[in-house]
PDB file of C-alpha atoms and ligand atoms in Angstrom:
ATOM      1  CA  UNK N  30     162.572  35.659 183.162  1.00  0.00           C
ATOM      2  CA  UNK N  31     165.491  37.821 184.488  1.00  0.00           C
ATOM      3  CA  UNK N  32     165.229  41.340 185.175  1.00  0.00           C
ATOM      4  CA  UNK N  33     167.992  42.885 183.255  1.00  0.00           C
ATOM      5  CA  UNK N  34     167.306  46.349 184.922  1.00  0.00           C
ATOM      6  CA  UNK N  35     169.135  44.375 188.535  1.00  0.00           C
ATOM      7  CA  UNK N  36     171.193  41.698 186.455  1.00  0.00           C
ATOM      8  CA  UNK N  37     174.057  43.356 185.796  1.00  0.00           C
ATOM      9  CA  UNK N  38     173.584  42.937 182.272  1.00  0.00           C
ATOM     10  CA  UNK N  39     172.927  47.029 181.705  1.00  0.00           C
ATOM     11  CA  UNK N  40     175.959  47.991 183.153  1.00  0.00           C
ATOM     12  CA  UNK N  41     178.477  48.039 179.923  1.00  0.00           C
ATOM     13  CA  UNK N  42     175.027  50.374 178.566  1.00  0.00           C
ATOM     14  CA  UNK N  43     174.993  52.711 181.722  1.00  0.00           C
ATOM     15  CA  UNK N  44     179.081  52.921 181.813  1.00  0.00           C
ATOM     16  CA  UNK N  45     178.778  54.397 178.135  1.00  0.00           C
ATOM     17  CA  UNK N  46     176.138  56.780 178.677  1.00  0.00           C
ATOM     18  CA  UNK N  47     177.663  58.321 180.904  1.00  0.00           C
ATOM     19  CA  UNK N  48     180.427  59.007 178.474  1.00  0.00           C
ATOM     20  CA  UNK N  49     177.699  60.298 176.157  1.00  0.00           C
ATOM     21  CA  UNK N  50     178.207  56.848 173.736  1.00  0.00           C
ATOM     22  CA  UNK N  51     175.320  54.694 173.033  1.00  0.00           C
ATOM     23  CA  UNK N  52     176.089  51.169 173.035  1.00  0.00           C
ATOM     24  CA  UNK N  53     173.776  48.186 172.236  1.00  0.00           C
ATOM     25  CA  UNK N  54     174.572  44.672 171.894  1.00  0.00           C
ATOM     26  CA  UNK N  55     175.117  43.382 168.493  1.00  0.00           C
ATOM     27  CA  UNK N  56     176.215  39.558 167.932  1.00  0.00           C
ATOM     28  CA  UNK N  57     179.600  38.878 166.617  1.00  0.00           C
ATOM     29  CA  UNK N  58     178.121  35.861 164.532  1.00  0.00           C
ATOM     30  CA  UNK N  59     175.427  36.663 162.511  1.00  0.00           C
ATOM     31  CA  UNK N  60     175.666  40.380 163.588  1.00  0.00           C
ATOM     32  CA  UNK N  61     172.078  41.699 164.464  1.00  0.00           C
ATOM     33  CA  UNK N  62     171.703  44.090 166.992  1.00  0.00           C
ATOM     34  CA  UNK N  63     169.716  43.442 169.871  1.00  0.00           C
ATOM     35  CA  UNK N  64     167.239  45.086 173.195  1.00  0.00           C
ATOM     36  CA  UNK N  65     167.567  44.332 175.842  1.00  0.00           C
ATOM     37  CA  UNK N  66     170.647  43.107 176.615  1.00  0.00           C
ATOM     38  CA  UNK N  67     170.367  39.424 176.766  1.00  0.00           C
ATOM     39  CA  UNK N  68     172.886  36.240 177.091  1.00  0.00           C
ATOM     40  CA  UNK N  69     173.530  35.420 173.731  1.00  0.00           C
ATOM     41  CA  UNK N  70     171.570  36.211 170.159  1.00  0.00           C
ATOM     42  CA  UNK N  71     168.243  35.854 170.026  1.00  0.00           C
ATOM     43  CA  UNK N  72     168.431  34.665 166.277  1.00  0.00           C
ATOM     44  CA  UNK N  73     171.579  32.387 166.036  1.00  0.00           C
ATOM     45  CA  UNK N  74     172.567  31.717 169.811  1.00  0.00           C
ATOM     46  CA  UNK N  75     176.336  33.935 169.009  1.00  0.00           C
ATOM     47  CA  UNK N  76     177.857  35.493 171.079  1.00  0.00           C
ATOM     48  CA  UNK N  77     176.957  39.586 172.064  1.00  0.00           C
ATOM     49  CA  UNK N  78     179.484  42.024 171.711  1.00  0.00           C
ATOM     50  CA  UNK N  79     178.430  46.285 172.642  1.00  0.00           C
ATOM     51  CA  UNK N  80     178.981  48.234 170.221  1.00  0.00           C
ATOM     52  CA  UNK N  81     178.656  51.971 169.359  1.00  0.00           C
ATOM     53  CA  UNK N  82     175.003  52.468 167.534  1.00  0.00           C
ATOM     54  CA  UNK N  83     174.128  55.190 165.196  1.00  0.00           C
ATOM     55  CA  UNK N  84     172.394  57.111 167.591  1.00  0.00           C
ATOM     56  CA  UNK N  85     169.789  57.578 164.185  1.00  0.00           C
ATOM     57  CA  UNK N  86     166.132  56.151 164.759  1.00  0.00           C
ATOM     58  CA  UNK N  87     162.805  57.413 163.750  1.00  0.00           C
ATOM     59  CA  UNK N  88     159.380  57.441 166.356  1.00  0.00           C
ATOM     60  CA  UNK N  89     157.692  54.718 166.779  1.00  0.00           C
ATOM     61  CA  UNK N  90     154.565  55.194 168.817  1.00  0.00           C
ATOM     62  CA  UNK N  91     154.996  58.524 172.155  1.00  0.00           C
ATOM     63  CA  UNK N  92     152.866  59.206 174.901  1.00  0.00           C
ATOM     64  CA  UNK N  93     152.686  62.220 177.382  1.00  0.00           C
ATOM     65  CA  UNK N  94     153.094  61.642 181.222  1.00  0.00           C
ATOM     66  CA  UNK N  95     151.195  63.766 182.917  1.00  0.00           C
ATOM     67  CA  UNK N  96     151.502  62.231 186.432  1.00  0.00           C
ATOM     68  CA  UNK N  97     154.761  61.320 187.754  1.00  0.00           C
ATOM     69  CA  UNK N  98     155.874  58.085 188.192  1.00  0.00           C
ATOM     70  CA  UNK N  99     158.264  59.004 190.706  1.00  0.00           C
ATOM     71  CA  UNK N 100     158.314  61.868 193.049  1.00  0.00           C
ATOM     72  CA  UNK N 101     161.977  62.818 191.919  1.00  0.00           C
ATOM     73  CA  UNK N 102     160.200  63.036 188.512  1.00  0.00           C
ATOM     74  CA  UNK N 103     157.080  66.032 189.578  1.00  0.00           C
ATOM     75  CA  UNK N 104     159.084  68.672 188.628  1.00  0.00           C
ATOM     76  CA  UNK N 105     159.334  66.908 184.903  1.00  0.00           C
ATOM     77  CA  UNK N 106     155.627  66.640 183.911  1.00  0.00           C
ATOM     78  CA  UNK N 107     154.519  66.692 181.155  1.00  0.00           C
ATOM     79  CA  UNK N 108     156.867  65.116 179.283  1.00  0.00           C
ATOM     80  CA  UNK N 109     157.168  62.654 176.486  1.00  0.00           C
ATOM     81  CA  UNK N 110     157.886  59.081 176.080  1.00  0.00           C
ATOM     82  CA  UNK N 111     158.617  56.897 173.135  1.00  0.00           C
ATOM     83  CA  UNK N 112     159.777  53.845 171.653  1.00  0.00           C
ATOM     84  CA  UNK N 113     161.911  54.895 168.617  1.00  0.00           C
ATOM     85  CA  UNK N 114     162.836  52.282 166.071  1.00  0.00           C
ATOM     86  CA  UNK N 115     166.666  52.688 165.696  1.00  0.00           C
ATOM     87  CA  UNK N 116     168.559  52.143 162.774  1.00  0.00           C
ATOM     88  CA  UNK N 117     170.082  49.250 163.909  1.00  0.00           C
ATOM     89  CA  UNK N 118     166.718  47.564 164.040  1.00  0.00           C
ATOM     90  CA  UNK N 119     165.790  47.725 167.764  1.00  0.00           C
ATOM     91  CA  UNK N 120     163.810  49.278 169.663  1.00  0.00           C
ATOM     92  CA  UNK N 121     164.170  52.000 172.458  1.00  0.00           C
ATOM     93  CA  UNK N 122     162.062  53.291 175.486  1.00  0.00           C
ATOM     94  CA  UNK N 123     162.812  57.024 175.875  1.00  0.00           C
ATOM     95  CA  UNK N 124     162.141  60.309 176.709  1.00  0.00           C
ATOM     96  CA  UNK N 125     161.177  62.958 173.533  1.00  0.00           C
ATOM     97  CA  UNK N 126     163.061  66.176 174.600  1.00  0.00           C
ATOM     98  CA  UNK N 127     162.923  69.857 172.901  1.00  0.00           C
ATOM     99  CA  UNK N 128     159.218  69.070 170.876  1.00  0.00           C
ATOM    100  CA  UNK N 129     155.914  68.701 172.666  1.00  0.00           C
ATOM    101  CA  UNK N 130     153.457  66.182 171.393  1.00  0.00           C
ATOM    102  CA  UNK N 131     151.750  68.109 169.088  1.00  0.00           C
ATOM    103  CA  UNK N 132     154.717  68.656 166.535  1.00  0.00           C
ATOM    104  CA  UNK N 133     155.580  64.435 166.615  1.00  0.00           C
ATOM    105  CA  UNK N 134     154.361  62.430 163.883  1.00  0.00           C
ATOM    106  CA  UNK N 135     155.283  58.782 163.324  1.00  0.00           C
ATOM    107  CA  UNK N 136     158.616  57.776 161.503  1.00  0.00           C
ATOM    108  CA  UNK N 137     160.098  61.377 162.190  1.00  0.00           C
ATOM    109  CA  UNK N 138     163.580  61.003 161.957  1.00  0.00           C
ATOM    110  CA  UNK N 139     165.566  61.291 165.733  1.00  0.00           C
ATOM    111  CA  UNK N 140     168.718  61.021 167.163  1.00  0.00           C
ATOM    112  CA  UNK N 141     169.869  60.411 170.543  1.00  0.00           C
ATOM    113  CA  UNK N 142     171.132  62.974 172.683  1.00  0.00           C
ATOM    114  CA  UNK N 143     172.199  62.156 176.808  1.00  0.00           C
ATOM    115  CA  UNK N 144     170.390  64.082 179.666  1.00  0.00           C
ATOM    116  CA  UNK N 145     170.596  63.509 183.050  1.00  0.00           C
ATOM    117  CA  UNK N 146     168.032  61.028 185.292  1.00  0.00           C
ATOM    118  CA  UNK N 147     166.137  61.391 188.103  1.00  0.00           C
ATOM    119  CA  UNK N 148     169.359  60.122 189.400  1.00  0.00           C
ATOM    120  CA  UNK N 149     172.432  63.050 188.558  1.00  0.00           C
ATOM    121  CA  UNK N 150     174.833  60.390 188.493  1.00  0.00           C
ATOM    122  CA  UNK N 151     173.579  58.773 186.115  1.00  0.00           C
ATOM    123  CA  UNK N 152     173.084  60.199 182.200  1.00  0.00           C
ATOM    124  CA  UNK N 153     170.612  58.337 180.210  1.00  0.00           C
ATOM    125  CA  UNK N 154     169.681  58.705 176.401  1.00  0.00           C
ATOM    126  CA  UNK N 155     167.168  61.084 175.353  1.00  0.00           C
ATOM    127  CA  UNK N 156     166.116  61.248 171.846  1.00  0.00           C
ATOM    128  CA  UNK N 157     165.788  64.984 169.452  1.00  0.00           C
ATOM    129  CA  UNK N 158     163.515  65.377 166.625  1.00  0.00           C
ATOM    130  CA  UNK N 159     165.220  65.994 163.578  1.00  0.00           C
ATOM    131  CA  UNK N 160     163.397  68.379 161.078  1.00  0.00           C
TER     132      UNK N 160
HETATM  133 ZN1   ZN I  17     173.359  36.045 165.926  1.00  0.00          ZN
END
């Protein structure tokens, strides 16, 4: 199975975060978004296009990280992680900012915001609870 964190096939993703635009594959055929980026649609085989999502999802399922991964991510703990269910009918892996656990509950409404990374470089999507 290829890694599509070193494939390449992130990059058009990356590029637009960093512009603050969240772009996910959706195929030009049948039209169904899809995560992660893969070669062609999982459903019909079509062609993948990127283009701009909603940025609209509601949480899935979160979790608090209380240890650190990384050492470049210490000074971040605790901190929470989710997979929110877009609107587009994928689903993401990211970091809950500006509510702690406690104030979560499942199929709150979010939208995605960009922070930075561990990396500065690099900006990467962050999701906000919504009311
Ligand atoms: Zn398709």
């Amino acid at each position: 199975m290829t890694d599509v964190r070193s494939s390449g096939l992130l990059a058009p993703y990356r590029e637009a975060a960093g512009r603050g635009v969240l772009l996910l594959p959706r195929c030009g055929d049948c039209g169904a978004w899809q995560w992660p980026p893969r070669a062609a649609c999982r459903h019909c085989g079509g062609a993948l296009d990127w283009r701009q999502a909603s940025g609209g999802g509601r949480l899935s399922t979160w979790s608090v990280v209380t240890r650190a991964p990384r050492p470049e991510l210490q000074a971040d703990v605790p901190y929470v992680v989710a997979f929110v269910e877009l609107d587009e009918g994928v689903r993401l892996f990211a970091r809950i900012v500006g509510t702690g656990a406690d104030a979560l509950r499942t199929g709150q409404r979010v939208r995605c915001r960009f922070g930075p990374s561990p990396d500065p470089a690099i900006s990467i999507p962050v999701f906000v609870a919504e009311g």
